[in-house]
Structure formats: structure tokens, C-alpha cells
Coordinates of C-alpha atoms and ligand atoms in Angstrom, one line a residue:
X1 CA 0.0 0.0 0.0
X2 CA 1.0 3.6 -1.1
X3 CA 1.8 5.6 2.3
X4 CA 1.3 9.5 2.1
X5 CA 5.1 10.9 2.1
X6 CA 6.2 11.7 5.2
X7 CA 4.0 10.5 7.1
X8 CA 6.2 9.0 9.8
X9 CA 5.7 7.9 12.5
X10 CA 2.8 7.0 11.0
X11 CA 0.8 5.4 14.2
X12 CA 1.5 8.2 16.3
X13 CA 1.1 11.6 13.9
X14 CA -1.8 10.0 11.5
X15 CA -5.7 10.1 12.0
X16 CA -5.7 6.3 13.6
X17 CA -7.4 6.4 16.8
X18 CA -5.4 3.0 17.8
X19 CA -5.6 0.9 21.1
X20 CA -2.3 2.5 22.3
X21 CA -1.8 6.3 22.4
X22 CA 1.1 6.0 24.7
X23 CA 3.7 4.7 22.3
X24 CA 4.2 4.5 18.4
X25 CA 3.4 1.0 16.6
X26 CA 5.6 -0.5 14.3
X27 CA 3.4 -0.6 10.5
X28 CA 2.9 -4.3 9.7
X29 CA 3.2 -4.3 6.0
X30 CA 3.4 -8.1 5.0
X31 CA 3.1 -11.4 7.0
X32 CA 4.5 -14.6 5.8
X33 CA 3.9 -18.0 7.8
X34 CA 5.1 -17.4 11.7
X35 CA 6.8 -13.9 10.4
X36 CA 5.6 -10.4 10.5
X37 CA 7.7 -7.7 8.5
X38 CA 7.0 -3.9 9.4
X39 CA 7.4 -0.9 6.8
X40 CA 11.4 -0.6 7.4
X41 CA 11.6 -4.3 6.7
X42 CA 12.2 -5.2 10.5
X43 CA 10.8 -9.0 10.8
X44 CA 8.9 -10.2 13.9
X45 CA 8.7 -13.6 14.6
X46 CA 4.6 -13.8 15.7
X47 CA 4.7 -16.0 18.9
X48 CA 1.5 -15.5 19.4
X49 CA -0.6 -15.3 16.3
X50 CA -1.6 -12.0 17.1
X51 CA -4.1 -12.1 19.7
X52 CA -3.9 -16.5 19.2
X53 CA -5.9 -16.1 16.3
X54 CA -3.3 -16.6 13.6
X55 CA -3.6 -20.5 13.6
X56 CA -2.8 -21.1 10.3
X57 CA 0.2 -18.5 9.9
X58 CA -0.2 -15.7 7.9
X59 CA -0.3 -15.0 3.9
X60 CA -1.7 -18.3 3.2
X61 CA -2.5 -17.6 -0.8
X62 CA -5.7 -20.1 -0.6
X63 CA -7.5 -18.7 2.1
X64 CA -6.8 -15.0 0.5
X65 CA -7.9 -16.9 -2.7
X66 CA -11.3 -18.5 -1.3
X67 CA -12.2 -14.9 0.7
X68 CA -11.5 -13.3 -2.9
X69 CA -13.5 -15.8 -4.8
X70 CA -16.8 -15.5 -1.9
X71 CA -16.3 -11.8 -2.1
X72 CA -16.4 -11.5 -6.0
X73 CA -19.6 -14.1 -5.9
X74 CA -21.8 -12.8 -3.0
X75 CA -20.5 -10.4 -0.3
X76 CA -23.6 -10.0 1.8
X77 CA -27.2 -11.0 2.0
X78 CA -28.8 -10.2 5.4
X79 CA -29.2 -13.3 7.9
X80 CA -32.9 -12.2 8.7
X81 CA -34.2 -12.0 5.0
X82 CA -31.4 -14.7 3.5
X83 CA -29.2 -17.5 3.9
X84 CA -26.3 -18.5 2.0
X85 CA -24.5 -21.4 1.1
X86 CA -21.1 -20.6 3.0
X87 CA -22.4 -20.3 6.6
X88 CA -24.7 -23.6 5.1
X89 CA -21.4 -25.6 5.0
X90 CA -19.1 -23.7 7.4
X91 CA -22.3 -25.0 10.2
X92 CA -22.3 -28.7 8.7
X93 CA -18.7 -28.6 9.5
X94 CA -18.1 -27.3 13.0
X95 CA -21.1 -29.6 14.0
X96 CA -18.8 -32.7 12.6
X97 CA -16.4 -31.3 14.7
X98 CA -18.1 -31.0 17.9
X99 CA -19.0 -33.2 20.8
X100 CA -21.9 -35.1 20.0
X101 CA -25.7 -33.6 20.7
X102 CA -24.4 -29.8 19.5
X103 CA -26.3 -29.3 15.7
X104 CA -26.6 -26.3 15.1
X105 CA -24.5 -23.3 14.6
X106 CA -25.0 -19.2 15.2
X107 CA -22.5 -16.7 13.5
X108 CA -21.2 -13.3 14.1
X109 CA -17.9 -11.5 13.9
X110 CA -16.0 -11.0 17.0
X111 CA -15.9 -13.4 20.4
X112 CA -16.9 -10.7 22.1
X113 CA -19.9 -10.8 20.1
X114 CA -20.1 -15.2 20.5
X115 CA -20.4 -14.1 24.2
X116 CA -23.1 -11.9 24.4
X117 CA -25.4 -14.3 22.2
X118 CA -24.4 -17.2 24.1
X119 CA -25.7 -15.4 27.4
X120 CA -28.9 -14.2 25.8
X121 CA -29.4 -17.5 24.4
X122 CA -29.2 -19.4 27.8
X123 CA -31.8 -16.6 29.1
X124 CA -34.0 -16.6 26.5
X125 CA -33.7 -20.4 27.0
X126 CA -34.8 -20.5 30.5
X127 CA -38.0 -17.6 29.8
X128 CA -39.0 -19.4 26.9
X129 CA -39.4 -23.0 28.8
X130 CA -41.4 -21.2 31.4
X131 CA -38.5 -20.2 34.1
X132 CA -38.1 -16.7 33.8
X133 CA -36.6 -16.5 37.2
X134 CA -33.3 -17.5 35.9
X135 CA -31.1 -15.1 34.9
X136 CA -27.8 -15.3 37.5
X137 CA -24.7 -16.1 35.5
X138 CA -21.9 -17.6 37.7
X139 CA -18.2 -16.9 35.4
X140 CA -14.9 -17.5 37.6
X141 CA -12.2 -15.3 38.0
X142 CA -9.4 -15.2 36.7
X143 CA -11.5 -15.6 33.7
X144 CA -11.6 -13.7 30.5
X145 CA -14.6 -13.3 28.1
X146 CA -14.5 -10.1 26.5
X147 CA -15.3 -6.8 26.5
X148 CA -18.5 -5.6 25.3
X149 CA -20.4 -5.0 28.5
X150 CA -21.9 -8.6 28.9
X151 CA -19.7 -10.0 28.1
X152 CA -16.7 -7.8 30.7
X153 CA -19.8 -8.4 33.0
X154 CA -18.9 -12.0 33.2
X155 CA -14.9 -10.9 33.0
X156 CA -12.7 -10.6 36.1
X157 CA -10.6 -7.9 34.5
X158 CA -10.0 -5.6 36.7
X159 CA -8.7 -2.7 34.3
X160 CA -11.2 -3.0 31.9
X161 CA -14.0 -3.2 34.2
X162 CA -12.8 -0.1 36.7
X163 CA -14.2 2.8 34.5
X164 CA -17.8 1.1 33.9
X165 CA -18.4 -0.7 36.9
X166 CA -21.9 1.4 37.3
X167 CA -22.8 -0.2 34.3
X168 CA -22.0 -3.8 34.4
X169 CA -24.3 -6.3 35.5
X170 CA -23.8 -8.7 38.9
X171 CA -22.1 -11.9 37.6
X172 CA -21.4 -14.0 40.4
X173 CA -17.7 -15.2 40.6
X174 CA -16.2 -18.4 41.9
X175 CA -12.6 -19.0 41.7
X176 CA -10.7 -20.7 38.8
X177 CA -9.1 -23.8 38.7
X178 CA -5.7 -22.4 38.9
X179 CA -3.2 -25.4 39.3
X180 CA 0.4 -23.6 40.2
X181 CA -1.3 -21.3 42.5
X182 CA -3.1 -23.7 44.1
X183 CA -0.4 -24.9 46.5
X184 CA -0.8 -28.5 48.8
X185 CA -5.0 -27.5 48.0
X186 CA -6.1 -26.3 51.6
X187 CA -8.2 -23.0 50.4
X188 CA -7.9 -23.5 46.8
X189 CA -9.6 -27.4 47.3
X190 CA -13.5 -26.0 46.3
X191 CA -12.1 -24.0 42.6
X192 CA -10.2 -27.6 41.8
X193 CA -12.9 -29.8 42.3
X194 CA -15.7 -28.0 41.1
X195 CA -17.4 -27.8 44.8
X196 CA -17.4 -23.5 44.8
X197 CA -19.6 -23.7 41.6
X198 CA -21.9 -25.8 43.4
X199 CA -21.3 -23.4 46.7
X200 CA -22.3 -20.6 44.4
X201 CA -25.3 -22.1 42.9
X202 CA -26.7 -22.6 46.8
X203 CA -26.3 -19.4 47.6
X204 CA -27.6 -17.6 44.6
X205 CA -30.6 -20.4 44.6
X206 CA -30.2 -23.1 42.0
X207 CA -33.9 -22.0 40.3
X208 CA -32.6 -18.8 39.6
X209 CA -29.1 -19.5 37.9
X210 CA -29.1 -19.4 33.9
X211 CA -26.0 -20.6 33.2
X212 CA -22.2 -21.2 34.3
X213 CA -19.2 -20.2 31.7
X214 CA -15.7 -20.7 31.8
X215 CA -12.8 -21.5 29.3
X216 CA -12.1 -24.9 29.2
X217 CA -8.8 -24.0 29.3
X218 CA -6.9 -21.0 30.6
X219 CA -6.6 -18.3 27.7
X220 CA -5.8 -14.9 28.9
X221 CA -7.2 -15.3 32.1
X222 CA -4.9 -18.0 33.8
X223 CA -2.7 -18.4 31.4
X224 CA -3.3 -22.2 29.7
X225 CA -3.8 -24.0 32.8
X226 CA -5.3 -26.6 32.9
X227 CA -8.1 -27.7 35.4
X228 CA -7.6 -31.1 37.0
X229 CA -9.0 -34.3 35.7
X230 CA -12.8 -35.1 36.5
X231 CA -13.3 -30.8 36.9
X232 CA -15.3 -30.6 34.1
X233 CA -17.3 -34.0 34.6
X234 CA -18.4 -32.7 37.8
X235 CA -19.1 -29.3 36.5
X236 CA -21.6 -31.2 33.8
X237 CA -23.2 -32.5 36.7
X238 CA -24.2 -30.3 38.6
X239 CA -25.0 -27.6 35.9
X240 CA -27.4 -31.2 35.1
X241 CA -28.7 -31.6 38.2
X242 CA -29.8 -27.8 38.7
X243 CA -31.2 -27.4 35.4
X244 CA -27.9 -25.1 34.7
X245 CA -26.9 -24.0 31.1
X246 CA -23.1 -24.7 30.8
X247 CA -21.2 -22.5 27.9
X248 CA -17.4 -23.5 27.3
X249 CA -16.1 -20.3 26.1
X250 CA -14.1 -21.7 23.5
X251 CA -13.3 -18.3 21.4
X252 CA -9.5 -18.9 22.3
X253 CA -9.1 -22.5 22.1
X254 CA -12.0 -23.6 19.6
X255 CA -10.3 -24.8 16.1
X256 CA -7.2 -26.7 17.6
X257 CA -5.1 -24.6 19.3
X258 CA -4.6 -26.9 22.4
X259 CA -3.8 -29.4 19.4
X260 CA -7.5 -30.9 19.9
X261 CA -10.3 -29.1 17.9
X262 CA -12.3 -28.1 21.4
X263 CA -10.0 -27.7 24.6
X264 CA -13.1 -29.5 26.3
X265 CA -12.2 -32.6 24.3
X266 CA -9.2 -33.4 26.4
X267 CA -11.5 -34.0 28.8
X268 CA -13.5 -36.3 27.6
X269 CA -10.5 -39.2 28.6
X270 CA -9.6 -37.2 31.8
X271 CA -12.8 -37.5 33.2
X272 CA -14.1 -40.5 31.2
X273 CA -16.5 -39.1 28.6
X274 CA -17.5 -36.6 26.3
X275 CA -18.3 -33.5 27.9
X276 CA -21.0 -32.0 26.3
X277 CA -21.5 -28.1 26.9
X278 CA -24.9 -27.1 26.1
X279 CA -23.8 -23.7 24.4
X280 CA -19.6 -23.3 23.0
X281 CA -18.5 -20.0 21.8
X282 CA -15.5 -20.0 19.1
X283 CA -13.5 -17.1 17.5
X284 CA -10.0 -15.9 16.9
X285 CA -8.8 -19.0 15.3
X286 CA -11.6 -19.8 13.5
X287 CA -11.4 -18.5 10.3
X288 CA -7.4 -17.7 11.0
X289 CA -6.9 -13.7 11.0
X290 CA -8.2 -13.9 7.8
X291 CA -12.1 -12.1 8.0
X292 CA -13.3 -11.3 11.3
X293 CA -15.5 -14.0 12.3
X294 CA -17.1 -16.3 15.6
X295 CA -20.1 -18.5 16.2
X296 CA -22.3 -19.9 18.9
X297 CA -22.5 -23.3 18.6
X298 CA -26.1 -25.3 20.6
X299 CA -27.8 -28.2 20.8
X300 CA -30.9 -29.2 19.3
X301 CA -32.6 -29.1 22.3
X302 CA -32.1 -25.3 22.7
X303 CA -32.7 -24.4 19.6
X304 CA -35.7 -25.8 19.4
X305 CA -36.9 -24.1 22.3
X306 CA -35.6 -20.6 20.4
X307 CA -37.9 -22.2 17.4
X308 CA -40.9 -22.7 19.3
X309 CA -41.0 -19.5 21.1
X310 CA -43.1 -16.1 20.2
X311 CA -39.9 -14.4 19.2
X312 CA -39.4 -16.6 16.3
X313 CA -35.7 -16.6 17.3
X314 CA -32.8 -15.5 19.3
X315 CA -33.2 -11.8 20.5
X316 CA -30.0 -10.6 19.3
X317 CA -29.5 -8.6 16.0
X318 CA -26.1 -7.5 14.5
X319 CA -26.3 -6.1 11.0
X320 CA -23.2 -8.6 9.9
X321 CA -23.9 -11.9 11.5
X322 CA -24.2 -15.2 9.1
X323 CA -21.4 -13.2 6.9
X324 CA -20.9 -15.3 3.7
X325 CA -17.0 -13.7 3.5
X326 CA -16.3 -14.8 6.9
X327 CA -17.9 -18.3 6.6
X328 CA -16.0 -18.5 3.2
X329 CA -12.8 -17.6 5.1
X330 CA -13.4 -20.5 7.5
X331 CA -13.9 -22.8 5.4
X332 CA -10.6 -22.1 3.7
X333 CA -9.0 -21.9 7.1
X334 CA -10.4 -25.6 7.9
X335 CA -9.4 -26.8 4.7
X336 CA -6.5 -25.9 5.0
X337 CA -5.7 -27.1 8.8
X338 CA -7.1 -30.3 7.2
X339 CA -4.8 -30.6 4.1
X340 CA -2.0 -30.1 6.3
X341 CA -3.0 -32.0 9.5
X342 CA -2.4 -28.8 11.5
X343 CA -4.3 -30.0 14.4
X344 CA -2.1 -33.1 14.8
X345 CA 0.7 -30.9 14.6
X346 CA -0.5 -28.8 16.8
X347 CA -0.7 -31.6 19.2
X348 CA 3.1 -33.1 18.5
X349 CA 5.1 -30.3 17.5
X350 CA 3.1 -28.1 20.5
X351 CA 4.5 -30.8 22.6
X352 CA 8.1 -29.9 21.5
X353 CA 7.2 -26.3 22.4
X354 CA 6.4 -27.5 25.7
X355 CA 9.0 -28.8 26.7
X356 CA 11.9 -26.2 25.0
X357 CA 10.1 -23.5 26.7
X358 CA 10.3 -25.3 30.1
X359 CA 13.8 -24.7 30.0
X360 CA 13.5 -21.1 30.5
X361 CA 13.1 -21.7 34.0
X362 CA 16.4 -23.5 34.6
X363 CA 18.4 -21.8 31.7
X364 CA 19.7 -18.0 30.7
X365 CA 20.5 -15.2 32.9
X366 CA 16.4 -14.9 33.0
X367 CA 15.7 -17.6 34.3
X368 CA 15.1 -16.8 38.0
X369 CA 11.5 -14.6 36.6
X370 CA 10.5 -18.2 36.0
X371 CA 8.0 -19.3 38.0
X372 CA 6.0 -21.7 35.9
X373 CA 5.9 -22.6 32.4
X374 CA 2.4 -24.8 31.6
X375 CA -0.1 -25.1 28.9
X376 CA -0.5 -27.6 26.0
X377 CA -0.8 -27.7 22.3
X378 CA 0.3 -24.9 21.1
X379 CA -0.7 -22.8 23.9
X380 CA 1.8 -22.1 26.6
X381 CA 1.9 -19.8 29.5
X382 CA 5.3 -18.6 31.2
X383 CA 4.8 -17.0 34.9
X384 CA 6.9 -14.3 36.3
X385 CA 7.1 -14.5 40.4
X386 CA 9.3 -12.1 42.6
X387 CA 9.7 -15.7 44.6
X388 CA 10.2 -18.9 43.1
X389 CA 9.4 -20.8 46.5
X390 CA 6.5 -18.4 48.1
X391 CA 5.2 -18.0 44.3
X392 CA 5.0 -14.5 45.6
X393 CA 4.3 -11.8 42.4
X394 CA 5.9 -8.9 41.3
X395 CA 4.3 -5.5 42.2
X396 CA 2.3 -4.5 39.3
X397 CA 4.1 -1.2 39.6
X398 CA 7.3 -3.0 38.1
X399 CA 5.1 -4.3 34.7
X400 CA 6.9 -7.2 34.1
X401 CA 4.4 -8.6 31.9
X402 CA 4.8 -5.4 30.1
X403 CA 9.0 -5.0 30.3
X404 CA 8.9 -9.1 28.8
X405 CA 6.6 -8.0 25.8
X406 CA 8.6 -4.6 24.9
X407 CA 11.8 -6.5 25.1
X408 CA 10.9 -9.4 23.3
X409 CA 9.2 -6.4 20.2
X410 CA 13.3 -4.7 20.4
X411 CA 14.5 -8.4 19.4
X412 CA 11.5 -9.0 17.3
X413 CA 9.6 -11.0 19.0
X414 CA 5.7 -10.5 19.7
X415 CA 4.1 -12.1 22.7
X416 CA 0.8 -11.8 24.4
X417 CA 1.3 -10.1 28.0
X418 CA -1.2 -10.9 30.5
X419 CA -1.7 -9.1 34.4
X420 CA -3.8 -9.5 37.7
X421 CA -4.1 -13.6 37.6
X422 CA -2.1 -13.5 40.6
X423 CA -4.7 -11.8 42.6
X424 CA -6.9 -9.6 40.7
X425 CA -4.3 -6.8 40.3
X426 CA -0.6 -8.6 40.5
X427 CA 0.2 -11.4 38.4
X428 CA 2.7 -11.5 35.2
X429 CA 2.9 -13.7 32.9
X430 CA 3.2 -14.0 28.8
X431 CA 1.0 -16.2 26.6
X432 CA 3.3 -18.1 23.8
X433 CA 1.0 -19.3 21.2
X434 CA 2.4 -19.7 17.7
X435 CA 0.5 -20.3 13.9
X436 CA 0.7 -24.4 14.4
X437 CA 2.8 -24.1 10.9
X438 CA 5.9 -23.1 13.4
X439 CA 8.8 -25.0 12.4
X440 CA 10.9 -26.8 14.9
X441 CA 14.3 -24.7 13.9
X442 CA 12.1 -21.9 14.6
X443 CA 10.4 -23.0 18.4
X444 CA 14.1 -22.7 18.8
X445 CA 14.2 -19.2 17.3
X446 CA 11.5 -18.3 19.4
X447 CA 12.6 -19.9 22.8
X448 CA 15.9 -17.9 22.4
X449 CA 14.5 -14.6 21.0
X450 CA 12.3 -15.1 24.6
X451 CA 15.5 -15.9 26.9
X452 CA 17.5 -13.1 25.9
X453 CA 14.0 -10.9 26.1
X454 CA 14.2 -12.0 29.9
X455 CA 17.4 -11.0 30.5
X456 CA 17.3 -7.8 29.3
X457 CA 14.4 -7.3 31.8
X458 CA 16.5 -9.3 34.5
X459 CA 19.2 -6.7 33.7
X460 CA 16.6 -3.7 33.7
X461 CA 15.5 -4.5 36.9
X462 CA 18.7 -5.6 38.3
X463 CA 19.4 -9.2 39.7
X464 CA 20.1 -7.2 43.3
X465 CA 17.7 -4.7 43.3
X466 CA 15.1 -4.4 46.0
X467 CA 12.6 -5.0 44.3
X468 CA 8.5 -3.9 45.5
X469 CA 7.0 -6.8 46.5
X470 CA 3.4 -7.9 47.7
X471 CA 1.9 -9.9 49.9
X472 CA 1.5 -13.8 48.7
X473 CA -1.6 -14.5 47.8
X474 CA -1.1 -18.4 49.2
Ligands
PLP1 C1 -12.0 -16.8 26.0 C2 -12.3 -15.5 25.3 N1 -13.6 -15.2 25.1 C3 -14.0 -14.1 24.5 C4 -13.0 -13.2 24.0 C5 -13.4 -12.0 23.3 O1 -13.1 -12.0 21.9 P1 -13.0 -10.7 21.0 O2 -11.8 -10.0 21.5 O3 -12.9 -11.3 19.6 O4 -14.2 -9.9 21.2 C6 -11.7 -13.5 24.2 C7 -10.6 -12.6 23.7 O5 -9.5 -12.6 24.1 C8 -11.3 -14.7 24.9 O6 -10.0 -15.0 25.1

């Protein structure tokens, strides 16, 4: 693209209103597989596909090709007046995909978006089969779901939530699964077992709870952790046994980023089933990057309901849902993790990730920030702790989330930051999650770029400095 002449530096000076007014942002020109290259040819290696949406690496000529080819044949037909035959086939296949009893499949643009609709949907549920008492939502913190204001409703995100607090709505919050900071259980026992959702439900009174949502597995929230064996067995059963509606946020992990298609699949030989949500949210990944794009993904059983009703659907209108360019883009994007077995290698070479980027913890002049590396697939989480035995976090003042992210942009690499998991304000860590086309010569690129990225904040900080610290949270 032609750029005015001197236009430099073009994301502070120009007319963008971007995300960040504090500091400049590099101009991505071109992306090529796990590579970004800005405008003075600087390359990035993208260890974190974005915002984990890049699955499928960038540039990829057939997806451009397919969204080209949809776009050139039929844009747009509204999703009240018309259907068309790319959302036809992109629903056909995510119900394939998903555990058995979910048929039928919503679409919208951002997860955001998947959220809110999922939340209405369980409501709407509940009014329409005569209980219009329920409408509590229970959501656990950390937890992360997005930020239009249902959606940050049912977030425990401190900093986004702060300025609109008067106009959020009460979601009640039990506490995550949260493995490392769990300790010898004690305290932490009733979020690992699934015994606080079932607290929460007796207090709030199980006939008026709508539904309970949660990522299967820690995205931005805590950081791909996972929760124990038989968590979300339990969690089915007693959403079951309370008439409960249970939505598995699945906008970060849907389409095989923990190297299964659904995080909530690995359950199903932890805790000896299928685990069938009743509602599962998907994004990000799902069409790659390429056209903005999510869905809401039911089962028949609600969706009939929703058929049945006076409404003659679900109450939620947005001008560009059912979008025959985005379901087009998925398509290709599915395709194309097909042709290539991307999932699988999502699943093996995600292992190898793993395991190099345990090593930080043990290896480089870094290494002591290191106080947990986790995740699976190709989503990993490394923790920053003040104290490696207490677990004890760094001040937030010190932003070593922040400092990790910067450092790791000077060498050219970009990682996804994350704050307050620790206990709703403190907490560091960075997300690592690559297109699943990363090489292994290049999880080696990445797992250096990253070392030396903590020792320049090691060095910033300074391995004797007193350093603010908080309280442990335990
Ligand atoms: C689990 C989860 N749900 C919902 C969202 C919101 O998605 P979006 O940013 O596309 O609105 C996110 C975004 O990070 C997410 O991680």
C-alpha cells in the first residue's frame, strides 16, 4: 500500500485512533507463515498469532484466494431475510467437529460478540421453557470473556472493568481452577474440584441460575492452565442436576489450538467421557486472521426451544452476522488445517514447544522470573514470580508482563502479555502461542529470542535490586 510521504511515525502523527496512544506502533506491512515484516523491513517472529488467532500463519495464498472468490460471488445477503450457502457448510462442519448432541450453529464477527449471544441465548432459554426466574450467571475469576459489556460483566478484568463498573451487571464469581497457585489444596480445594460452583449455585438459589461459563482451558485469564482431571465431569453435573446451562467459552481455544479441535475434548479421557456443553463460543482462530468472524455453537434441544417461542428466534440482532465472506474464510482456514494435518501438529510439534520453553526456568541469565511454564498444544503460558518458592508476584508497579513483551518487540519477537491472575491486580505472565505451521528450527528461534527478552528485563531490573514486592496471595 502507497503511504502518504512523510507520514512518519505514522501510528502516532496520522488520523488512527489506535488501542495504544502511549507509544508509536511499528506498521505491519506483510506477514509470511510465523513472520511479521513492518514498513522498514524489520521482521517479527509472531509467537502469538496475534491475539492466538493466527492458527494457520499468515499469507496463506488459498484462504486469501477462497475470501476473494466469496467476495467477487456474494459479499452479503442479510441473515434475517437470507441464507447462503457458506455459513450452510461452514455450520455442517463445526457440528462434525463438535461433541456429539451440539447441531446447530450461530455466527457473528467477534468473540466478544459469540459471548453476548451465548448469554442471551441461555436466558431466553430459560424464559421461553417457562422459568423466567433465571437469569444469575456464575463466570470464575481469573476468567476472561470479553469486553463488550456482557460479556466484561462475566470478566474478572479488573482494568477494563474499573471505569464502567456502574454499568456492568452482577455476575457471580467463583474461583478458577488455577493449578500452580493452588499450593498442597487447603483454600484453593473447592475451585479444583468443582465444589465452589456448586457453593455458588446454593447461595444464589439453583432455580434462579441461567447458566455457568468458563474457558475450558486458561486463555488470557490464567494463562493455559489446565483444570484437574474429572473438573469438568463434575461441572456437567451439577449444571445437570440444577437445570444449569453450561457455555465453554471456547473463542480462544476452539479450532485446535490446544492441538484438539475443542480444549473441552481433552476432557472427555480425563474424566471418562465426552463433555457435552450445552452452548460453546469460538472465534479468533476460526477462520485464522483472515475475516473477522465467531459463532455460537447449541444443541438441538435449545434451539428448538428458540424455534418454538413467540420471538421466532434469538433476541440478538447484529447487521453482519451469518457473513458469507467470513464463513467462506473459514472454510478455507479448515481446509487448510485439514490438508496439512495442522491439528495433529499442533498436538506433536506443541509438545516440543512445551517442553523447550520449560527450559526457561532452569536456563539464561532470566531464568530466575520463572516461575511456571504450563499449557498444551500450542498454547503455553510462562509465569513471572518475585519468589520462586512463596510464588509470591511482582508489584504491578514493576510491569513485568509489560517489560517481557517490549523486550521481546526490540528483538523482534511478539508475545501476548497478561496481568492480575495472581490476585486480581498482581500477576505477570506472557502467553506463547504460535500459527501451528511453526517450524521446529524456529520453536528454537522463538525460545531464544524469549531468553535473551528475559534477560534484558532481568538486567533492567537488576538481579540485586530491592525490588516492591506484595503480599503472597497463598
Ligand atoms: C475466552 C475468550 N472469550 C472471548 C473473548 C473476546 O473475543 P474478542 O476479543 O474477539 O471480542 C476472548 C478474547 O481474548 C477470549 O479469550
Amino acid at each position: 500500500m502507497d503511504l502518504p510521504p512523510n507520514s512518519a511515525p505514522y501510528s502516532f502523527g496520522g488520523h488512527v485512533f489506535y488501542r495504544k496512544l502511549n507509544r508509536a506502533l511499528p506498521i505491519i506491512v506483510r506477514g509470511e507463515g510465523v513472520y511479521l515484516f513492518d514498513e522498514h523491513g524489520k521482521r517479527y517472529l509472531d509467537a502469538c498469532g496475534g491475539a492466538m488467532v493466527a492458527n494457520v500463519g499468515h499469507g496463506v495464498k488459498e484462504i486469501a484466494d477462497a475470501v476473494g472468490r466469496q467476495a467477487g460471488t456474494l459479499a452479503y445477503v442479510n441473515g434475517t431475510m437470507f441464507g447462503n450457502e457458506p455459513v450452510e457448510a461452514l455450520a455442517d462442519t463445526l457440528v462434525a467437529r463438535s461433541p456429539a448432541g451440539i447441531e446447530k450453529a450461530y455466527f457473528l464477527s467477534s468473540g466478544s460478540e459469540a459471548v453476548e449471544a451465548a448469554l442471551k441465548l441461555a436466558r431466553q432459554y430459560h424464559v421461553q421453557r417457562g422459568q423466567p426466574e433465571r437469569s444469575i450467571v456464575i463466570a470464575r475469576t481469573p476468567g476472561y470473556h470479553g469486553n463488550t459489556l456482557l460479556a466484561l460483566s462475566a470478566s474478572a478484568r479488573a482494568h477494563y472493568r474499573e471505569l464502567f463498573e456502574p454499568w456492568l451487571l452482577e455476575v457471580r464469581m467463583i474461583d478458577a481452577p488455577y493449578p500452580y497457585r493452588a499450593g498442597p489444596l487447603g483454600d484453593a480445594a473447592p475451585a479444583m474440584t468443582g465444589d465452589a460452583l456448586q457453593e455458588a449455585i446454593e447461595q444464589a438459589g439453583p432455580s434462579k441460575v441461567a447458566a455457568f461459563i468458563a474457558e475450558p482451558i486458561g486463555g488470557s485469564s490464567t494463562g493455559a492452565s489446565l483444570p484437574p482431571a474429572g473438573y469438568y465431569a463434575r461441572v456437567r453435573d451439577i449444571c445437570d442436576r440444577h437445570g444449569i446451562l453450561f457455555i465453554a467459552d471456547e473463542v480462544l481455544t476452539g479450532a485446535g489450538r490446544t492441538g484438539k479441535f475443542f480444549a473441552i475434548d481433552h476432557y472427555a479421557a480425563r474424566d471418562g467421557g465426552p463433555i457435552v456443553p450445552d452452548i460453546i463460543t469460538m472465534g479468533k482462530g476460526l477462520n485464522g486472521g483472515y475475516v473477522a468472524l465467531s459463532a455460537v455453537l447449541t444443541t438441538a434441544r435449545i434451539f428448538e426451544t428458540m424455534r418454538e417461542g413467540k420471538y421466532g428466534g434469538l433476541m440478538h440482532a447484529q447487521t453482519y452476522s451469518h457473513h458469507a465472506v467470513g464463513a467462506a474464510a473459514a472454510l478455507a482456514t479448515l481446509r487448510y488445517m485439514d490438508d496439512h494435518h495442522l491439528i495433529e501438529r499442533a498436538a506433536s510439534v506443541g509438545a516440543r514447544l512445551q517442553e523447550r520453553l520449560r527450559s526457561l526456568s532452569s536456563d539464561g541469565r532470566g531464568a530466575h522470573l520463572v516461575g511456571d511454564v504450563r499449557g498444551v498444544g500450542m498454547l503455553a503460558g510462562a509465569e513471572f514470580v518475585a519468589d520462586r518458592t512463596t510464588k509470591q508476584p511482582f508489584s504491578r508497579a514493576l510491569k513485568i508482563a509489560e517489560r517481557v513483551v517490549d523486550a521481546g518487540l526490540q528483538r523482534g519477537l511478539v508475545l501476548w502479555p497478561n496481568t492480575g491472575h495472581a490476585d486480581g491486580v498482581n500477576g505477570d505472565l506472557v502467553l506463547v502461542a504460535p500459527p501451528f505451521t511453526i517450524s521446529e528450527a524456529q520453536i528454537e528461534e522463538l525460545v531464544a529470542l524469549l531468553r535473551d527478552s528475559l534477560a534484558d528485563v532481568a538486567a533492567a531490573i537488576g538481579e540485586s535490586l530491592q525490588v516492591p514486592t506484595v503480599a503472597s496471595p497463598g
